[in-house]
Amino acid sequence: MLETIHSPKDIKQLNMDQLTQLAAEIREFLIQNVAQTGGHLASNLGIVELTLALHYVYDMPEDKVIWDVGHQAYVHKILTGRQQQFATLRQSGGISGFPKTSESVYDAFNTGHSSTSISAAVGYAKAQQLQGGKKSHIAAVIGDGSMTGGMAFEALNHCGHENIPMLVILNDNEMSISENVGGVAAHLNRLRTASTYTRLKTKISNRLVGSQKGKTLHRVIRNVKNTLKYTLLHAAPFEMFGFNYIGPVDGHNLKLLIQIFTKLKEVDDQIVLHVKTVKGKGYLPAQENPGKFHGVPKFDPESGEFCSASGKNYSAVFGDTMIRLAKQDKSITAVTAAMPAGTGLLPFQRQFPQRLIDVGIAEQHAVTLAAGLSMGGLKPVVAVYSTFLQRAYDQVLHDVALQNLHVVFCLDRAGVVGEDGETHQGIYDIAYLSHIPNMTIAAPSCFSELEHMLEYALMQHKGPIAIRYPRGGETMPLPHRTEGMEPEVLKQGKNIVILALGAMVPEAVKAAELLEKQGIHITVVDLRLAKPLPEAVILKEAMQSKLVVTMEDGAAMGGVGEQICACMEQRQISRQVLQIAYPDQPIQQGKRAELIRENEMDGASVAEKIGDIVRQWKNND
């Protein structure tokens, strides 16, 4: 069946048996293809029937469906003419792992970060309301994990106030990347475990099951109880915002979903449809371990074993160092926004369960919570991907930095992250943190530097400090002779100096080694700090050089290179400068090493650029 599907129009021609067969084929297609490319698997396996039903009932692209985060949109891509391109998923020049309006007219909105879909859908619906004309159906598909983000509730509140008709589909699979946290889950648990409730339920059950009539009555009471529980506990929050609540319904019952969407299509109102799905459905390894199979590298579809080479990475080094330091200092506390696994904190959580605070997908709350923890006498470490800290810029500035609070920000996935593409590249943190007062920014070039920097940040530093480190592991061993935060000269040369930061230090060393073979000996400095800049070392090396090369795995605009140039200009030091950083444009997906090469930031490219400049000097002489 799958080979006959080239657009959503083809789906509308199928009967229920054919749709059911198509669902099974889509799951097999996903497993086989993601096994070859890597990507988000469990979330897509869980949303097959829901996606089929949406495309069967609604008329896209006239009708708009906005996928929150977007990592569950693979099925949507398969059904909208991109099936043949799946071998290029998340590869350089291939299709994105997230919805992209430039890729297809069926993608209504670019996504990549969580909790944005309802706001975007409200905007679509409001634009339609203001402009009049033909009314399209607008729907937002959002997971229960994304509902932990405050922006989703801000959108619900505004939509209810404006009385804007639209459909919110709550895809409830009881988790995001890691297990969900939140007040609703805790309230349900308290209700189930309350001693009075438990004793009463057990007493009634024991009496009822003693006879056949009692067993029948027991089933009726249980069903009524469950209905009331869902109505009161699930409907109430949405009804409060002015939405009509429907559900929960089985998200894998294709016939039922089609019937519901067909009826909802005729209703011009604000509706929340609560759909229960199973993450990883249809593939046992993913169903049993959906967190592991959320975002996967290449894997063996038969065994479920990952093919990527295991080994130490920066996240693991961070997690191990946190455990070592937390044993020494009971005030050290970790804060994360639904990412204990991704940031390397699961071992810390197992060892210190009370000292790992997971706030859900709520980066703003995480940062201000950390500010409160600091005020309360603790040493909070906010572990977050670089791309996600952007969501809490105001809190970093207003609640932490302006009060000069001791909060440590550990920014995983700094620099380019690779296959997740433009929405996830962590190349902006230097620019948006550098102008924040009282902030210190450090960047390790190897594992040992990360350990030393984290120890310094927690045991010696006062005030806010960010440590940014890349995805993956060390790229090469470095000849470090000193520890701490002071800059270090790794190679001593003449006339040319490379001032490198973090993950670019190994590339600077590679460039120097390549140039040495040509008889060009250059100085390489590991800056270690992006703020405050080690001005004394920078100015000393600049004064002794004809060419100053800056290297950083961040955006050129507002980056370390620009700040070094400003520093030299203030001191009236005029030198030729070569700035190595990412250009002022979105960086698309591709393997991390590929993106570094494509942007001519690898050691070989830098050596070639420096060599060209040296040859130009000789020609001019």
Coordinates of C-alpha atoms in Angstrom, one line a residue:
M1 CA 0.0 0.0 0.0
L2 CA 2.8 2.5 0.9
E3 CA 4.2 2.5 -2.6
T4 CA 0.9 3.8 -3.9
I5 CA 0.8 6.9 -1.6
H6 CA 2.3 10.0 -3.1
S7 CA 0.1 12.7 -1.5
P8 CA -2.7 12.9 1.1
K9 CA -5.3 12.6 -1.8
D10 CA -4.2 9.0 -2.2
I11 CA -5.1 8.2 1.4
K12 CA -8.7 9.4 1.0
Q13 CA -9.3 6.6 -1.6
L14 CA -8.5 3.8 0.9
N15 CA -11.0 1.7 2.9
M16 CA -10.5 0.8 6.6
D17 CA -8.7 -2.5 5.9
Q18 CA -6.3 -0.8 3.5
L19 CA -5.7 2.0 6.0
T20 CA -4.9 -0.5 8.7
Q21 CA -2.5 -2.3 6.3
L22 CA -0.9 1.1 5.5
A23 CA -0.3 1.8 9.2
A24 CA 1.6 -1.5 9.6
E25 CA 3.7 -0.8 6.5
I26 CA 4.5 2.7 7.7
R27 CA 5.8 1.3 11.0
E28 CA 8.0 -1.2 9.2
F29 CA 9.2 1.6 6.8
L30 CA 10.1 3.8 9.8
I31 CA 12.0 1.1 11.6
Q32 CA 14.0 0.1 8.5
N33 CA 14.8 3.6 7.4
V34 CA 15.6 5.2 10.8
A35 CA 17.9 2.3 11.5
Q36 CA 20.0 3.5 8.5
T37 CA 19.9 7.2 9.1
G38 CA 19.3 7.7 12.8
G39 CA 16.6 10.0 14.1
H40 CA 13.5 10.2 16.2
L41 CA 11.8 6.8 16.2
A42 CA 9.6 6.0 19.3
S43 CA 7.5 9.2 19.0
N44 CA 6.8 8.5 15.3
L45 CA 5.8 4.9 15.9
G46 CA 3.3 6.1 18.4
I47 CA 1.5 8.6 16.2
V48 CA 0.9 6.6 13.0
E49 CA -2.9 6.2 13.3
L50 CA -3.4 9.7 14.5
T51 CA -1.5 11.1 11.5
L52 CA -3.3 8.9 9.0
A53 CA -6.7 10.0 10.5
L54 CA -5.8 13.7 10.2
H55 CA -4.8 13.4 6.6
Y56 CA -7.8 11.2 5.8
V57 CA -10.3 13.7 7.2
Y58 CA -8.7 17.1 6.7
D59 CA -7.7 18.8 3.4
M60 CA -4.1 19.8 3.7
P61 CA -2.4 22.1 2.8
E62 CA -5.5 24.3 2.9
D63 CA -6.2 23.0 6.4
K64 CA -3.3 23.5 8.7
V65 CA -1.8 21.0 11.2
I66 CA 1.1 22.3 13.3
W67 CA 3.3 19.7 15.0
D68 CA 4.7 20.7 18.3
V69 CA 8.5 20.2 18.5
G70 CA 8.1 18.3 15.2
H71 CA 10.2 15.2 15.9
Q72 CA 6.9 13.2 15.5
A73 CA 6.3 14.5 12.0
Y74 CA 8.0 11.6 10.0
V75 CA 4.7 9.9 9.3
H76 CA 3.4 13.2 8.0
K77 CA 6.4 13.5 5.7
I78 CA 5.9 10.0 4.4
L79 CA 2.3 10.8 3.5
T80 CA 3.1 14.1 1.8
G81 CA 5.4 13.0 -1.0
R82 CA 8.8 12.6 0.8
Q83 CA 8.8 8.9 1.1
Q84 CA 11.5 8.5 -1.6
Q85 CA 13.8 11.0 0.2
F86 CA 13.9 9.2 3.5
A87 CA 17.4 7.8 2.9
T88 CA 18.5 11.5 3.1
L89 CA 16.8 12.2 6.5
R90 CA 18.8 14.6 8.6
Q91 CA 21.7 14.3 6.2
S92 CA 23.5 17.3 4.6
G93 CA 21.3 18.4 1.6
G94 CA 18.5 15.9 2.6
I95 CA 15.2 16.3 4.3
S96 CA 15.0 17.8 7.7
G97 CA 14.1 15.8 10.8
F98 CA 11.6 18.5 11.6
P99 CA 8.8 20.3 9.7
K100 CA 10.1 23.0 7.3
T101 CA 7.9 25.3 5.2
S102 CA 10.7 25.5 2.6
E103 CA 10.6 21.8 2.2
S104 CA 6.9 21.2 1.6
V105 CA 3.6 23.1 1.3
Y106 CA 2.2 20.6 3.7
D107 CA 4.5 21.8 6.5
A108 CA 2.5 24.7 8.1
F109 CA 5.2 26.0 10.5
N110 CA 8.9 25.4 11.2
T111 CA 9.3 23.8 14.6
G112 CA 12.2 22.3 16.6
H113 CA 11.6 23.5 20.2
S114 CA 8.7 22.5 22.3
S115 CA 5.4 24.1 23.4
T116 CA 5.1 26.5 20.5
S117 CA 2.4 24.8 18.4
I118 CA -0.7 26.2 20.1
S119 CA 0.6 29.8 19.9
A120 CA 1.4 29.3 16.2
A121 CA -2.1 27.8 15.6
V122 CA -3.8 30.6 17.4
G123 CA -1.9 33.0 15.2
Y124 CA -3.0 31.2 12.0
A125 CA -6.6 31.2 13.2
K126 CA -6.5 34.8 14.3
A127 CA -5.1 35.9 10.9
Q128 CA -7.9 34.0 9.3
Q129 CA -10.5 35.7 11.5
L130 CA -9.1 39.1 10.9
Q131 CA -8.9 38.7 7.1
G132 CA -12.2 37.0 6.6
G133 CA -12.7 34.9 3.5
K134 CA -12.5 31.1 3.3
K135 CA -12.1 29.4 6.7
S136 CA -9.5 26.6 6.9
H137 CA -9.4 24.2 9.8
I138 CA -6.5 24.8 12.2
A139 CA -5.1 22.1 14.5
A140 CA -2.1 21.9 16.9
V141 CA -0.8 18.5 17.8
I142 CA 1.1 18.7 21.1
G143 CA 2.4 16.0 23.4
D144 CA 1.8 15.8 27.1
G145 CA 5.5 16.4 27.6
S146 CA 5.3 19.7 25.7
M147 CA 2.3 20.7 27.9
T148 CA 4.7 21.1 30.8
G149 CA 6.0 24.2 29.0
G150 CA 4.3 27.4 30.2
M151 CA 4.0 28.9 26.7
A152 CA 1.3 26.2 25.9
F153 CA -0.9 27.5 28.7
E154 CA -0.3 31.1 27.7
A155 CA -1.6 30.3 24.3
L156 CA -4.6 28.4 25.7
N157 CA -5.4 31.3 27.9
H158 CA -5.2 33.9 25.1
C159 CA -7.2 31.7 22.7
G160 CA -10.0 31.2 25.2
H161 CA -10.1 34.9 25.9
E162 CA -10.3 35.8 22.2
N163 CA -12.8 32.9 21.5
I164 CA -10.8 31.8 18.5
P165 CA -12.1 28.5 17.1
M166 CA -9.4 25.8 16.7
L167 CA -8.5 22.2 17.6
V168 CA -5.8 21.2 20.1
I169 CA -4.9 17.5 19.9
L170 CA -3.2 16.4 23.1
N171 CA -1.1 13.4 22.2
D172 CA -0.7 11.7 25.6
N173 CA 2.0 9.0 25.7
E174 CA 2.9 9.7 29.3
M175 CA 6.4 10.9 28.6
S176 CA 8.5 13.3 26.5
I177 CA 12.2 12.3 26.1
S178 CA 12.5 11.3 29.8
E179 CA 9.5 10.6 32.1
N180 CA 7.2 13.5 32.5
V181 CA 7.0 15.5 35.7
G182 CA 4.2 17.8 36.8
G183 CA 1.4 18.6 39.1
V184 CA -1.3 16.7 37.3
A185 CA 0.7 13.4 37.4
A186 CA 1.5 14.0 41.1
H187 CA -2.1 14.7 41.9
L188 CA -3.3 11.5 40.2
N189 CA -0.7 9.6 42.2
R190 CA -1.8 11.1 45.5
L191 CA -5.4 10.3 44.7
R192 CA -4.6 6.7 44.0
T193 CA -2.4 6.2 47.0
A194 CA -4.4 8.2 49.6
S195 CA -4.8 5.9 52.6
T196 CA -8.6 6.6 53.1
Y197 CA -9.4 6.2 49.4
T198 CA -7.4 2.9 49.2
R199 CA -9.0 1.4 52.3
L200 CA -12.5 2.3 51.2
K201 CA -11.9 1.0 47.6
T202 CA -10.5 -2.3 49.0
K203 CA -13.4 -2.8 51.4
I204 CA -16.1 -2.2 48.8
S205 CA -14.3 -4.4 46.2
N206 CA -14.0 -7.3 48.6
R207 CA -17.7 -7.2 49.4
L208 CA -18.8 -6.8 45.8
V209 CA -16.8 -9.5 44.2
G210 CA -18.3 -12.2 46.4
S211 CA -21.2 -12.7 44.0
Q212 CA -21.9 -12.5 40.3
K213 CA -24.2 -9.5 40.7
G214 CA -21.6 -7.9 42.9
K215 CA -18.9 -8.4 40.2
T216 CA -21.2 -6.8 37.5
L217 CA -21.9 -3.8 39.9
H218 CA -18.1 -3.6 40.7
R219 CA -17.3 -3.2 36.9
V220 CA -20.0 -0.6 36.5
I221 CA -18.7 1.4 39.5
R222 CA -15.2 1.1 38.3
N223 CA -16.1 2.4 34.8
V224 CA -18.1 5.3 36.3
K225 CA -15.2 6.1 38.6
N226 CA -12.7 6.2 35.7
T227 CA -15.1 8.4 33.7
L228 CA -15.5 10.9 36.5
K229 CA -11.8 10.9 37.3
Y230 CA -10.9 11.8 33.7
T231 CA -13.7 14.3 33.4
L232 CA -12.9 16.1 36.6
L233 CA -9.1 15.9 36.5
H234 CA -8.4 16.2 32.8
A235 CA -11.3 18.3 31.5
A236 CA -11.2 21.0 34.3
P237 CA -7.9 22.7 33.3
F238 CA -9.0 23.0 29.6
E239 CA -12.6 24.0 30.5
M240 CA -11.1 26.8 32.7
F241 CA -9.5 28.2 29.5
G242 CA -12.7 28.1 27.6
F243 CA -12.0 24.9 25.6
N244 CA -14.4 22.0 25.2
Y245 CA -12.7 18.8 26.3
I246 CA -13.1 15.4 24.6
G247 CA -11.4 12.3 25.7
P248 CA -9.4 10.4 26.4
V249 CA -9.7 8.3 23.2
D250 CA -7.6 5.5 21.9
G251 CA -5.0 7.0 19.6
H252 CA -4.5 3.7 17.8
N253 CA -8.1 3.1 16.9
L254 CA -8.0 4.4 13.4
K255 CA -11.8 4.0 12.7
L256 CA -12.7 5.9 15.9
L257 CA -10.2 8.7 15.2
I258 CA -11.6 9.2 11.7
Q259 CA -15.2 9.3 13.1
I260 CA -14.2 11.9 15.7
F261 CA -12.3 14.1 13.3
T262 CA -15.1 13.9 10.8
K263 CA -17.5 15.2 13.4
L264 CA -15.1 17.8 14.8
K265 CA -14.6 19.2 11.3
E266 CA -18.3 20.4 11.4
V267 CA -17.8 22.1 14.7
D268 CA -16.7 25.7 14.8
D269 CA -15.4 25.9 18.4
Q270 CA -12.4 25.6 20.7
I271 CA -11.8 22.0 21.4
V272 CA -9.1 19.9 23.1
L273 CA -9.1 16.3 22.0
H274 CA -7.2 14.1 24.4
V275 CA -5.6 11.1 22.6
K276 CA -3.9 8.3 24.4
T277 CA -1.0 6.7 22.4
V278 CA 1.9 4.3 23.1
K279 CA 5.3 5.6 22.3
G280 CA 7.3 3.1 20.3
K281 CA 4.2 1.1 19.4
G282 CA 4.8 -1.8 17.0
Y283 CA 8.5 -2.2 17.7
L284 CA 9.2 -4.0 21.0
P285 CA 12.6 -2.5 21.8
A286 CA 11.2 1.0 21.4
Q287 CA 8.0 0.2 23.2
E288 CA 9.9 -1.3 26.2
N289 CA 12.4 1.5 26.3
P290 CA 10.9 4.6 24.6
G291 CA 13.4 7.0 26.2
K292 CA 16.4 5.2 24.7
F293 CA 14.6 5.1 21.3
H294 CA 13.5 8.7 21.3
G295 CA 16.5 10.0 19.3
V296 CA 18.6 7.1 18.0
P297 CA 21.8 6.7 16.0
K298 CA 22.0 4.0 13.4
F299 CA 20.8 0.6 14.8
D300 CA 20.2 -3.0 14.0
P301 CA 16.4 -3.3 13.4
E302 CA 16.4 -7.0 14.3
S303 CA 18.1 -6.7 17.7
G304 CA 17.5 -3.1 18.5
E305 CA 21.2 -2.6 19.3
F306 CA 22.8 0.7 18.4
C307 CA 25.6 0.7 15.8
S308 CA 27.4 3.8 16.9
A309 CA 30.6 3.3 18.8
S310 CA 30.3 3.8 22.5
G311 CA 32.8 5.9 24.3
K312 CA 33.3 8.7 26.7
N313 CA 31.6 12.0 25.8
Y314 CA 31.4 15.4 27.3
S315 CA 27.9 14.8 28.8
A316 CA 29.2 11.7 30.6
V317 CA 32.3 13.5 31.9
F318 CA 30.0 16.3 33.2
G319 CA 27.8 13.8 35.0
D320 CA 30.7 11.9 36.5
T321 CA 32.3 15.2 37.7
M322 CA 29.0 16.3 39.2
I323 CA 28.9 13.1 41.3
R324 CA 32.5 13.5 42.5
L325 CA 31.9 17.1 43.5
A326 CA 28.5 16.5 45.0
K327 CA 30.1 13.9 47.4
Q328 CA 32.3 16.7 48.7
D329 CA 29.7 19.4 48.9
K330 CA 26.1 18.7 49.9
S331 CA 24.9 22.1 48.7
I332 CA 25.5 21.1 45.0
T333 CA 22.2 20.6 43.3
A334 CA 21.4 19.9 39.7
V335 CA 18.5 21.4 37.8
T336 CA 17.3 20.3 34.3
A337 CA 14.4 20.9 32.0
A338 CA 13.2 17.4 31.1
M339 CA 16.7 16.3 30.1
P340 CA 18.4 14.2 32.8
A341 CA 19.4 11.6 30.3
G342 CA 20.5 13.9 27.5
T343 CA 22.6 16.1 29.8
G344 CA 24.4 13.1 31.4
L345 CA 22.7 13.4 34.8
L346 CA 21.0 10.0 35.1
P347 CA 23.8 8.6 37.2
F348 CA 23.7 11.7 39.4
Q349 CA 19.9 11.3 39.8
R350 CA 20.3 7.6 40.8
Q351 CA 22.9 8.6 43.4
F352 CA 21.3 11.8 44.7
P353 CA 17.6 11.6 43.8
Q354 CA 16.7 14.5 46.1
R355 CA 19.3 16.7 44.6
L356 CA 18.3 16.4 40.9
I357 CA 15.4 18.7 40.2
D358 CA 13.6 18.1 36.8
V359 CA 11.1 20.9 36.1
G360 CA 9.8 19.5 32.9
I361 CA 10.1 21.4 29.6
A362 CA 10.2 24.8 31.4
E363 CA 13.6 26.5 30.9
Q364 CA 12.4 29.8 32.2
H365 CA 11.2 28.3 35.5
A366 CA 14.5 26.2 35.7
V367 CA 16.6 29.3 35.7
T368 CA 14.6 31.4 38.1
L369 CA 14.2 28.3 40.4
A370 CA 18.0 28.1 40.3
A371 CA 18.2 31.7 41.4
G372 CA 16.0 30.9 44.3
L373 CA 18.1 27.9 45.2
S374 CA 21.2 30.1 45.2
M375 CA 19.5 32.7 47.4
G376 CA 18.6 29.8 49.7
G377 CA 22.2 28.8 50.2
L378 CA 22.6 26.0 47.6
K379 CA 24.9 25.7 44.6
P380 CA 22.6 25.1 41.6
V381 CA 23.9 23.7 38.3
V382 CA 21.5 24.3 35.5
A383 CA 22.2 21.6 32.9
V384 CA 20.7 22.4 29.5
Y385 CA 21.4 22.2 25.8
S386 CA 22.8 25.5 24.5
T387 CA 19.9 25.9 22.1
F388 CA 17.3 25.6 24.9
L389 CA 18.9 28.2 27.2
Q390 CA 17.9 30.8 24.6
R391 CA 14.3 30.3 25.9
A392 CA 15.3 31.7 29.3
Y393 CA 17.4 34.7 28.3
D394 CA 15.4 37.1 30.4
Q395 CA 15.7 34.9 33.5
V396 CA 19.4 34.6 33.1
L397 CA 19.7 38.4 32.8
H398 CA 17.1 39.6 35.3
D399 CA 16.8 36.9 37.9
V400 CA 20.4 35.6 38.0
A401 CA 23.0 38.0 36.6
L402 CA 21.6 41.4 37.9
Q403 CA 21.6 39.9 41.4
N404 CA 25.1 38.4 40.8
L405 CA 23.9 35.0 42.1
H406 CA 26.1 31.9 42.1
V407 CA 24.4 29.8 39.4
V408 CA 26.4 27.5 37.2
F409 CA 25.1 27.0 33.6
C410 CA 26.4 23.9 31.9
L411 CA 25.6 24.2 28.2
D412 CA 25.7 20.9 26.5
R413 CA 25.7 20.7 22.7
A414 CA 27.4 24.1 22.3
G415 CA 28.5 24.8 18.7
V416 CA 27.0 22.8 15.8
V417 CA 25.1 19.7 16.9
G418 CA 24.8 18.1 13.5
E419 CA 21.7 16.3 12.2
D420 CA 19.1 18.1 14.2
G421 CA 19.8 21.2 12.0
E422 CA 19.2 24.9 12.3
T423 CA 16.8 24.9 15.3
H424 CA 19.2 23.0 17.5
Q425 CA 22.6 24.5 16.6
G426 CA 24.2 25.8 19.8
I427 CA 26.2 28.6 18.1
Y428 CA 24.5 31.7 19.7
D429 CA 25.3 31.3 23.4
I430 CA 28.6 33.3 23.4
A431 CA 26.8 36.2 21.7
Y432 CA 23.8 36.3 23.9
L433 CA 25.6 35.7 27.2
S434 CA 28.7 38.0 26.6
H435 CA 26.8 41.3 27.1
I436 CA 25.1 40.1 30.3
P437 CA 26.8 41.8 33.3
N438 CA 28.5 39.6 36.0
M439 CA 28.5 36.6 33.6
T440 CA 31.6 34.5 33.1
I441 CA 31.8 32.2 30.1
A442 CA 34.3 29.3 29.9
A443 CA 34.8 26.6 27.2
P444 CA 36.9 23.5 27.7
S445 CA 39.0 22.0 24.8
C446 CA 39.1 18.5 26.3
F447 CA 37.6 16.4 29.1
S448 CA 40.2 17.3 31.7
E449 CA 39.5 21.0 31.2
L450 CA 35.8 20.4 31.6
E451 CA 36.5 18.7 35.0
H452 CA 38.7 21.6 36.1
M453 CA 36.3 24.3 35.0
L454 CA 33.3 22.7 36.7
E455 CA 35.3 22.2 39.9
Y456 CA 36.4 25.9 39.8
A457 CA 32.8 27.1 39.0
L458 CA 31.4 25.3 42.0
M459 CA 34.2 25.5 44.6
Q460 CA 35.8 28.8 43.9
H461 CA 33.8 31.1 41.6
K462 CA 31.3 33.6 42.9
G463 CA 28.4 34.8 40.6
P464 CA 26.9 33.4 37.4
I465 CA 29.1 31.3 35.2
A466 CA 28.4 29.3 32.0
I467 CA 30.5 26.4 30.8
R468 CA 29.9 25.5 27.2
Y469 CA 31.0 22.2 25.6
P470 CA 30.3 20.3 22.4
R471 CA 28.3 17.2 21.5
G472 CA 30.3 14.0 21.5
G473 CA 33.9 13.3 22.6
E474 CA 37.4 14.6 22.5
T475 CA 38.7 15.0 18.9
M476 CA 42.4 14.8 19.9
P477 CA 44.6 14.7 23.0
L478 CA 46.2 18.1 23.7
P479 CA 49.5 18.9 25.3
H480 CA 48.1 20.8 28.3
R481 CA 50.6 21.8 31.0
T482 CA 48.5 24.0 33.2
E483 CA 45.1 23.7 34.8
G484 CA 42.5 26.2 35.9
M485 CA 40.9 29.1 34.0
E486 CA 44.0 31.0 32.8
P487 CA 44.8 30.9 29.1
E488 CA 47.6 28.6 28.0
V489 CA 50.1 28.8 25.1
L490 CA 50.1 25.4 23.5
K491 CA 52.5 26.1 20.7
Q492 CA 55.0 28.9 20.3
G493 CA 55.7 30.4 16.9
K494 CA 56.4 33.7 15.3
N495 CA 54.4 36.4 13.5
I496 CA 51.1 34.5 13.6
V497 CA 49.0 33.7 16.6
I498 CA 45.8 31.6 16.7
L499 CA 43.5 32.6 19.7
A500 CA 41.2 29.6 19.9
L501 CA 38.3 28.7 22.2
G502 CA 36.8 25.4 23.3
A503 CA 36.2 22.9 20.6
M504 CA 38.2 24.9 18.1
V505 CA 41.4 24.5 20.0
P506 CA 42.1 21.0 18.6
E507 CA 41.5 22.4 15.1
A508 CA 43.9 25.2 15.8
V509 CA 46.6 22.7 16.8
K510 CA 45.9 20.7 13.7
A511 CA 46.3 23.8 11.6
A512 CA 49.6 24.6 13.3
E513 CA 50.9 21.1 12.7
L514 CA 50.1 21.3 9.0
L515 CA 51.8 24.7 8.7
E516 CA 54.9 23.4 10.5
K517 CA 55.4 21.0 7.6
Q518 CA 55.5 24.0 5.4
G519 CA 58.1 25.7 7.6
I520 CA 55.5 28.1 9.1
H521 CA 55.6 28.1 12.9
I522 CA 52.7 29.8 14.6
T523 CA 51.6 30.4 18.2
V524 CA 48.4 28.6 19.4
V525 CA 46.6 29.9 22.6
D526 CA 43.8 28.1 24.4
L527 CA 41.8 31.1 25.6
R528 CA 39.6 29.0 27.9
L529 CA 37.5 32.1 28.7
A530 CA 35.2 33.9 26.3
K531 CA 34.3 36.4 29.1
P532 CA 36.1 38.0 30.7
L533 CA 38.6 37.9 27.8
P534 CA 42.2 37.3 28.9
E535 CA 43.1 40.7 27.6
A536 CA 46.7 40.7 28.8
V537 CA 47.6 37.6 26.9
I538 CA 45.6 38.6 23.8
L539 CA 47.3 42.0 23.6
K540 CA 50.8 40.6 24.3
E541 CA 50.4 38.0 21.5
A542 CA 48.8 40.5 19.1
M543 CA 51.7 43.0 19.6
Q544 CA 54.2 40.2 18.7
S545 CA 52.3 39.1 15.6
K546 CA 51.5 40.3 12.1
L547 CA 48.4 38.1 11.8
V548 CA 45.9 37.4 14.6
V549 CA 43.5 34.5 13.9
T550 CA 40.5 33.9 16.1
M551 CA 38.7 30.6 16.2
E552 CA 35.4 29.8 18.0
D553 CA 32.5 27.3 17.4
G554 CA 29.9 30.0 17.6
A555 CA 28.3 32.8 15.5
A556 CA 30.6 35.4 14.2
M557 CA 28.2 38.2 15.0
G558 CA 28.8 39.1 18.7
G559 CA 31.3 36.4 19.1
V560 CA 34.8 36.2 20.6
G561 CA 36.5 37.3 17.4
E562 CA 34.5 40.6 17.2
Q563 CA 35.3 41.2 20.9
I564 CA 39.0 40.6 20.3
C565 CA 39.0 43.1 17.4
A566 CA 37.2 45.7 19.6
C567 CA 39.8 45.1 22.4
M568 CA 42.7 45.6 20.0
E569 CA 41.1 48.7 18.5
Q570 CA 40.6 50.3 21.9
R571 CA 44.3 49.8 22.5
Q572 CA 45.1 51.1 19.0
I573 CA 46.8 47.8 18.0
S574 CA 46.4 47.5 14.3
R575 CA 47.0 44.0 13.0
Q576 CA 45.6 41.8 10.2
V577 CA 42.8 39.7 11.7
L578 CA 41.3 36.4 10.3
Q579 CA 38.1 35.6 12.1
I580 CA 37.0 31.9 12.0
A581 CA 33.4 31.5 13.1
Y582 CA 30.0 30.6 11.7
P583 CA 28.5 33.1 9.3
D584 CA 25.4 35.2 9.9
Q585 CA 22.9 32.6 8.4
P586 CA 21.1 29.5 9.6
I587 CA 23.4 26.4 9.7
Q588 CA 21.5 23.5 8.2
Q589 CA 21.8 19.8 9.2
G590 CA 24.6 17.5 8.5
K591 CA 27.2 15.6 10.5
R592 CA 29.1 17.8 12.9
A593 CA 32.5 17.3 11.2
E594 CA 30.9 18.0 7.8
L595 CA 29.5 21.3 9.0
I596 CA 32.8 22.4 10.4
R597 CA 34.5 21.6 7.0
E598 CA 31.7 23.2 5.0
N599 CA 32.2 26.4 6.9
E600 CA 36.0 26.2 6.5
M601 CA 36.6 26.0 10.2
D602 CA 38.5 22.7 10.3
G603 CA 42.3 22.6 10.8
A604 CA 43.1 21.9 7.2
S605 CA 40.9 24.8 5.9
V606 CA 42.4 27.2 8.5
A607 CA 46.0 26.1 7.6
E608 CA 45.2 26.8 3.9
K609 CA 43.9 30.3 4.6
I610 CA 46.9 31.2 6.8
G611 CA 49.2 29.7 4.1
D612 CA 47.6 31.9 1.5
I613 CA 48.1 35.0 3.6
V614 CA 51.8 34.1 4.2
R615 CA 52.4 33.6 0.5
Q616 CA 50.8 36.9 -0.2
W617 CA 53.2 38.5 2.3
K618 CA 56.1 37.0 0.4
N619 CA 54.8 38.2 -2.9
N620 CA 54.3 41.7 -1.6
D621 CA 57.9 41.7 -0.2

